[in-house]
Each structure stands twice: as structure tokens, then as C-alpha cells.
Coordinates of C-alpha atoms and ligand atoms in Angstrom, one line a residue:
X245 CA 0.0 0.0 0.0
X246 CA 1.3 3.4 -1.0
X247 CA 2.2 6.3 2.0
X248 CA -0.4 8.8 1.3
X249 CA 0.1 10.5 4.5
X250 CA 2.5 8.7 6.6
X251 CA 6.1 9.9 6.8
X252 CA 6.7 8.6 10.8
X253 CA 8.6 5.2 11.7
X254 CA 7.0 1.9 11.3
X255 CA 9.0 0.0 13.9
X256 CA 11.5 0.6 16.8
X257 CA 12.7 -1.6 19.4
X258 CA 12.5 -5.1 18.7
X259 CA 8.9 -7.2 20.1
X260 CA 8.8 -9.4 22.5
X261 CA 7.3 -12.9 21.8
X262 CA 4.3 -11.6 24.0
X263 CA 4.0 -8.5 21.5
X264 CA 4.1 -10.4 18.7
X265 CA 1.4 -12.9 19.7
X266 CA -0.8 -9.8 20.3
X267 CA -0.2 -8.3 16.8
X268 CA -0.8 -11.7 15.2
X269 CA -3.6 -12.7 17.4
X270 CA -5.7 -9.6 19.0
X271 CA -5.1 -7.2 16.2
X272 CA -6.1 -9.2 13.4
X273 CA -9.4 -9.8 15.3
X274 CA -10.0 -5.9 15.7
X275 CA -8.3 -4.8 12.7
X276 CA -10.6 -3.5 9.9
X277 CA -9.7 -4.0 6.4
X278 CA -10.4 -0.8 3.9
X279 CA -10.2 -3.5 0.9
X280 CA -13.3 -5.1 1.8
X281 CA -17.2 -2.8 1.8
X282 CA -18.0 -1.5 5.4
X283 CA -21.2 -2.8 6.5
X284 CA -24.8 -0.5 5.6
X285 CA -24.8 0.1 9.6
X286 CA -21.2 1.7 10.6
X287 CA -22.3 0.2 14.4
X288 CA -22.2 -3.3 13.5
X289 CA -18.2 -3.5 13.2
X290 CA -18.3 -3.3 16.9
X291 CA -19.7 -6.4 19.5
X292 CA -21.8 -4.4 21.6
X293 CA -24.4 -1.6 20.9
X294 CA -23.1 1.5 20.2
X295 CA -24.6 5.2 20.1
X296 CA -22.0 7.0 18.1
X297 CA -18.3 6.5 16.9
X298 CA -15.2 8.4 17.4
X299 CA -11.7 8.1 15.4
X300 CA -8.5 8.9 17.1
X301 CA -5.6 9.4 14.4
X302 CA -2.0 8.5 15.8
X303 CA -3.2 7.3 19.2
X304 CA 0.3 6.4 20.3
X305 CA 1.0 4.1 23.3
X306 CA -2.6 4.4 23.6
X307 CA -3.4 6.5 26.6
X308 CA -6.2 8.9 25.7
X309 CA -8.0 5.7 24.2
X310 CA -7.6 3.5 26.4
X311 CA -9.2 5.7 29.0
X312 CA -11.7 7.1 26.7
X313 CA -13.0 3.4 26.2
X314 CA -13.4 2.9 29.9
X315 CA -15.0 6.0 30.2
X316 CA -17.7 5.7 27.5
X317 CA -18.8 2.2 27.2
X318 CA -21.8 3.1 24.5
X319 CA -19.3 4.6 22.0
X320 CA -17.4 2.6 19.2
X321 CA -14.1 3.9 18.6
X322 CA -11.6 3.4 16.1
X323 CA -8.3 3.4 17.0
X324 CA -5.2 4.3 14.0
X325 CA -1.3 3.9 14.8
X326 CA 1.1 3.0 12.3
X327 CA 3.6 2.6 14.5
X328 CA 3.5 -0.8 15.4
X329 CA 5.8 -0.6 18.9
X330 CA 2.4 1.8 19.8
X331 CA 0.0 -0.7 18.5
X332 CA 2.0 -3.3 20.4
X333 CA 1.7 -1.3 23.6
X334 CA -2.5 -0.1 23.3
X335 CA -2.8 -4.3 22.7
X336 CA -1.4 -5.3 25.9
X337 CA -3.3 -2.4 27.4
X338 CA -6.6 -4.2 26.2
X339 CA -5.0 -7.7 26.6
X340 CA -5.5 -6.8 30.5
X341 CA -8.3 -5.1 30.5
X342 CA -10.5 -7.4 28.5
X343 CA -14.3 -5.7 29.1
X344 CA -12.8 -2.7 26.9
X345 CA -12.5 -4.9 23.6
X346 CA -16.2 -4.5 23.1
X347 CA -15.7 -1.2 21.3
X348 CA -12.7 -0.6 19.9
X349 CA -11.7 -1.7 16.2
X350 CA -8.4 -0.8 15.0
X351 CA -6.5 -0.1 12.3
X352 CA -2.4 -0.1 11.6
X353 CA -1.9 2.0 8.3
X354 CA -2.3 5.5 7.6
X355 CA -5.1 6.7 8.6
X356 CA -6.4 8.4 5.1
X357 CA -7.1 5.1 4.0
X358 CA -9.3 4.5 6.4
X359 CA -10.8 7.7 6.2
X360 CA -11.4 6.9 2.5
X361 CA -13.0 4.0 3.5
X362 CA -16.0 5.0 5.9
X363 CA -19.0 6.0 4.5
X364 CA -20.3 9.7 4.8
X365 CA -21.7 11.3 7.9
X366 CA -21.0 8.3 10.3
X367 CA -18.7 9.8 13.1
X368 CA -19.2 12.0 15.4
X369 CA -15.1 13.4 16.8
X370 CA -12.5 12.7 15.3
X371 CA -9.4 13.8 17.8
X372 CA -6.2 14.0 16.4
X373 CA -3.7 14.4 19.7
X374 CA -0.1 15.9 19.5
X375 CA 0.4 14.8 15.4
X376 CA 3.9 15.0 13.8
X377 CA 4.8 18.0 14.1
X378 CA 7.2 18.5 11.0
X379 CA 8.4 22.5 12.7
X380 CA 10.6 22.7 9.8
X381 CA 9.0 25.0 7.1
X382 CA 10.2 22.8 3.9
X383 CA 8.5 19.8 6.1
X384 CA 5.3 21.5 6.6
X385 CA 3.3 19.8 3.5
X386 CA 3.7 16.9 5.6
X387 CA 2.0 18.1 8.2
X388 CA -1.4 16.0 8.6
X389 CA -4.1 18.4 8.7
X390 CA -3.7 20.1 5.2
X391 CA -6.9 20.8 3.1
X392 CA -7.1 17.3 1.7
X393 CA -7.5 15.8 5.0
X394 CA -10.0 18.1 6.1
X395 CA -12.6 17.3 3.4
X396 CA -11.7 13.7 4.3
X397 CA -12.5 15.0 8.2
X398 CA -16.0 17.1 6.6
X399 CA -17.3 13.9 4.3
X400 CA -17.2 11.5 7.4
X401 CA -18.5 13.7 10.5
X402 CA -22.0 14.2 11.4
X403 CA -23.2 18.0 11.4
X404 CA -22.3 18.9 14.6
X405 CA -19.4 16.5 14.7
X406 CA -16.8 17.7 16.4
X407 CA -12.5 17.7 15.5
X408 CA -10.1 18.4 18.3
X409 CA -6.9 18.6 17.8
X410 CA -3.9 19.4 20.5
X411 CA -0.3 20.0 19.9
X412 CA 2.7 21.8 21.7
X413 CA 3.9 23.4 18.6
X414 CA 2.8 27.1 18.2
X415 CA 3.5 26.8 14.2
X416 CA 1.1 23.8 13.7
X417 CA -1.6 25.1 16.4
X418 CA -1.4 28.4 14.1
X419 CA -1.5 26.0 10.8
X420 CA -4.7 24.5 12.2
X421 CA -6.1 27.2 13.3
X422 CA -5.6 28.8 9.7
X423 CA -6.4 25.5 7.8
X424 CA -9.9 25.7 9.5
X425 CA -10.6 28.7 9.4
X426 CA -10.5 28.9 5.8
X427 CA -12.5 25.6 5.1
X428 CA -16.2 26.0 4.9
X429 CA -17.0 23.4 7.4
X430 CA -15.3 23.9 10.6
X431 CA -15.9 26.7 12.8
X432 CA -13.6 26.9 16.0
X433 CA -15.4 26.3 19.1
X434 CA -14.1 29.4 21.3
X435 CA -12.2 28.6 24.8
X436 CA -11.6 31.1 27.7
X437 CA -8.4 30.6 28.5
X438 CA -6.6 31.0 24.5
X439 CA -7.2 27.4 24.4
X440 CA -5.0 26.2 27.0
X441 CA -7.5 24.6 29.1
X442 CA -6.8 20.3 28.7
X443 CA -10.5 18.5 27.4
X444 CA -12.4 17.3 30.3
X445 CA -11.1 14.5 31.7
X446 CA -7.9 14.7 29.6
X447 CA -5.6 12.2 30.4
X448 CA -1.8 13.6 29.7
X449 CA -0.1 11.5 26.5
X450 CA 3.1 10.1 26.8
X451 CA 4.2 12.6 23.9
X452 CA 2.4 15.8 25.9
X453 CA 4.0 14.2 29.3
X454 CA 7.7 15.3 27.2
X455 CA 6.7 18.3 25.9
X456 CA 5.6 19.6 29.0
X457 CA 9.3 18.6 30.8
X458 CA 10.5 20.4 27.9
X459 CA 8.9 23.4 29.1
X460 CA 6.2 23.7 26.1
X461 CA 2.9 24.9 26.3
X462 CA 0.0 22.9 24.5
X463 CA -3.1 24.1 22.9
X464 CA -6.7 22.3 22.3
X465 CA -8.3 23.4 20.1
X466 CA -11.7 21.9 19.0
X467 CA -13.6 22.6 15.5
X468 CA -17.0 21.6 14.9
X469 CA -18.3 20.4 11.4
X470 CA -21.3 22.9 10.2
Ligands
SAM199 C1 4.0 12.6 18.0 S1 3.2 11.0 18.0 C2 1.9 11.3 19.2 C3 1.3 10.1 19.7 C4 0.1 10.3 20.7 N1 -1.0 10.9 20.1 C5 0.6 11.0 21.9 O1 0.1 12.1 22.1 O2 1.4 10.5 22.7 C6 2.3 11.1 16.5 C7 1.7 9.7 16.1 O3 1.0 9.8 14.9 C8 1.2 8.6 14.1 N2 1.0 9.0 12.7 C9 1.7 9.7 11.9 N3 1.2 9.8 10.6 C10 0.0 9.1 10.7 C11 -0.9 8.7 9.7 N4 -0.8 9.2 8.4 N5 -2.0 8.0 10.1 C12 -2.1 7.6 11.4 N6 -1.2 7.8 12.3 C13 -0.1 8.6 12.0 C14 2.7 8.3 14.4 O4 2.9 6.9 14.1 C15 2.8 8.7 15.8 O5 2.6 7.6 16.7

């Protein structure tokens, strides 16, 4: 499959045997597969009854998801990460916990395929937490929210769907901000504190944990599909 959007690393430290049996076992039960249809009713790719489903793009070692599953038991959420030492980790995560495997799916390529692949008007967030953050200018076209990616974002949310994006880098919170501003269907949703108020019950990333020892301030933004 080609790299529409991913420029990141696939792998990183070698897997242990335990890994391994995760990726071929549990992953390739949750995984979804953009080569075959999705089914009429979005809700019945996940094992229990669902009222609404959220994507999270680059979920990393998994932390936002994992407790946003536990949290809200009646949504279905899709899960993308490339990165396979991240999938590896968000597995064992639902390995122990197994009342969360309900609903989750998954998905390990970039996540414009996958986008691509759902029908219109079927999600209602799509968060997209601390993203690449390519600061150098030449690198900026690979940046993931680009113009492209937000009609991909305005096909597949629901009126009223919401996109919330956080990052640590002022040059991509600006790029955001910009990108959404100037596309028809996202308004920003206005904060009181300049946006630097963490989503309720926001659970710290391992990627925000290091930026915020580095001494960098992060923004949350959150856009809502007219
Ligand atoms: C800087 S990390 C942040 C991870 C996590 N959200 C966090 O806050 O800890 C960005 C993640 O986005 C993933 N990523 C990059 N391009 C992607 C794409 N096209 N589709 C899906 N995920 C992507 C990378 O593999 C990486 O894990």
C-alpha cells in the first residue's frame, strides 16, 4: 500500500514474543480492512451496541483511548497507529483489560485510508492528539491536517461532529487554526483561557507528558463540522 500520509517510523525496538502474539492474534481480530465494503450500519463493526463512533488518528501508546474506552462504554471507537511498537503497547493495554475490547476496532496503516474507506456522515469526533509535528518549514506539506485531509475529516462527520486537535507546537496550532478557518465546514469552538485549558477529563499522552518537561505549552483546540 502506497504512503499517502505517513512519513513517521513503522518499527522501533524489537517485540517481545508476547507482542508479537498480540499483533498476530488480537489485532487481526479488531483490525478493519479498507479492501473489503463497510457494513450498511457503521455500528455493526463493533460487539456491543453503540450510540455514536469516534476516530483517534495517531493514538500512540494508547493513553487517551484507552481511558476514553473505559470512560464511555456506548461509544465505538476506532483506533489508528502506524507505528507498530504503539500498537503493540495499546494491545497489551486491552489484553488486561478485556471488558474494553467491546468497542474498539483498530487499524495499523495510515489513517487516510481508512478515512477513504467509511462511508459519509457516520462519526461524530475525530481527535487528532499531538500529530507530527514537522516545525521545519520545507516539512510543513507533511503536516497531517492540510486541506485534503480536512474534506476527508467534513465527508465522514456528522453535522455537529466535532475535531479536536492538541499540539505543543505554536507553528502547527497556528497551521490548524488557519487550515480551519479557511475551510467551509469547521468553525472553532471558542475557549476562555486562549485554548489552554486540557478537554475534560484529559488524560496527559506520553508525547504531551515530554513536551511539558520540555517546558512547552500545548493548545486544544476543537472545531465543529457545520
Ligand atoms: C508525535 S506522536 C503522538 C502520539 C500520541 N497521540 C501522543 O500524544 O502520545 C504522532 C503519532 O502519529 C502517528 N501517525 C503519523 N502519521 C500518521 C498517519 N498518516 N496515520 C495515522 N497515524 C499517523 C505516528 O505513528 C505517531 O505515533
Amino acid at each position: 500500500m502506497k504512503n499517502g500520509n505517513f512519513f513517521g517510523r513503522r518499527k522501533g525496538r524489537p517485540l517481545r514474543p508476547h507482542q508479537q502474539n498480540l499483533l498476530d492474534g488480537l489485532l487481526q481480530r479488531l483490525r478493519l480492512d479498507p479492501t473489503a465494503p463497510p457494513p450498511v450500519d457503521l455500528s455493526q463493526l463493533f460487539a456491543a451496541p453503540i450510540a455514536a463512533i469516534h476516530l483517534e488518528i495517531g493514538f500512540g501508546g494508547g493513553e487517551h483511548l484507552v481511558q476514553a474506552l473505559a470512560r464511555n462504554p456506548t461509544i465505538g471507537f476506532i483506533g489508528v497507529e502506524p507505528f507498530v511498537n504503539g500498537m503493540a503497547k495499546f494491545l497489551a493495554q486491552l489484553d488486561a483489560n478485556p471488558g474494553l475490547i467491546h468497542n474498539i476496532r483498530l487499524y495499523d496503516e495510515d489513517a487516510t485510508f481508512l478515512l477513504d474507506w467509511l462511508p459519509p456522515a457516520v462519526l461524530s469526533g475525530i481527535d487528532l492528539f499531538y500529530p507530527d509535528p514537522w516545525p521545519k518549514k520545507k516539512h510543513w506539506k507533511r503536516r497531517f491536517v492540510n486541506k485534503a485531509n480536512l474534506d476527508r475529516f467534513a465527508r465522514v462527520l456528522k453535522p455537529d461532529g466535532q475535531f479536536r486537535f492538541a499540539s505543543d507546537i505554536a507553528s502547527y496550532v497556528e497551521w490548524t487554526f488557519e487550515h480551519c478557518q479557511n475551510h467551509e465546514n469547521f468553525t472553532i469552538i471558542p475557549s476562555e483561557n486562549d485554548w489552554r485549558d486540557p478537554y475534560p477529563h484529559w488524560l496527559s499522552t506520553r508525547y504531551e507528558a515530554k513536551a511539558l518537561r520540555e517546558g512547552r505549552v500545548p493548545a486544544y483546540l476543537t472545531f465543529r463540522r457545520s
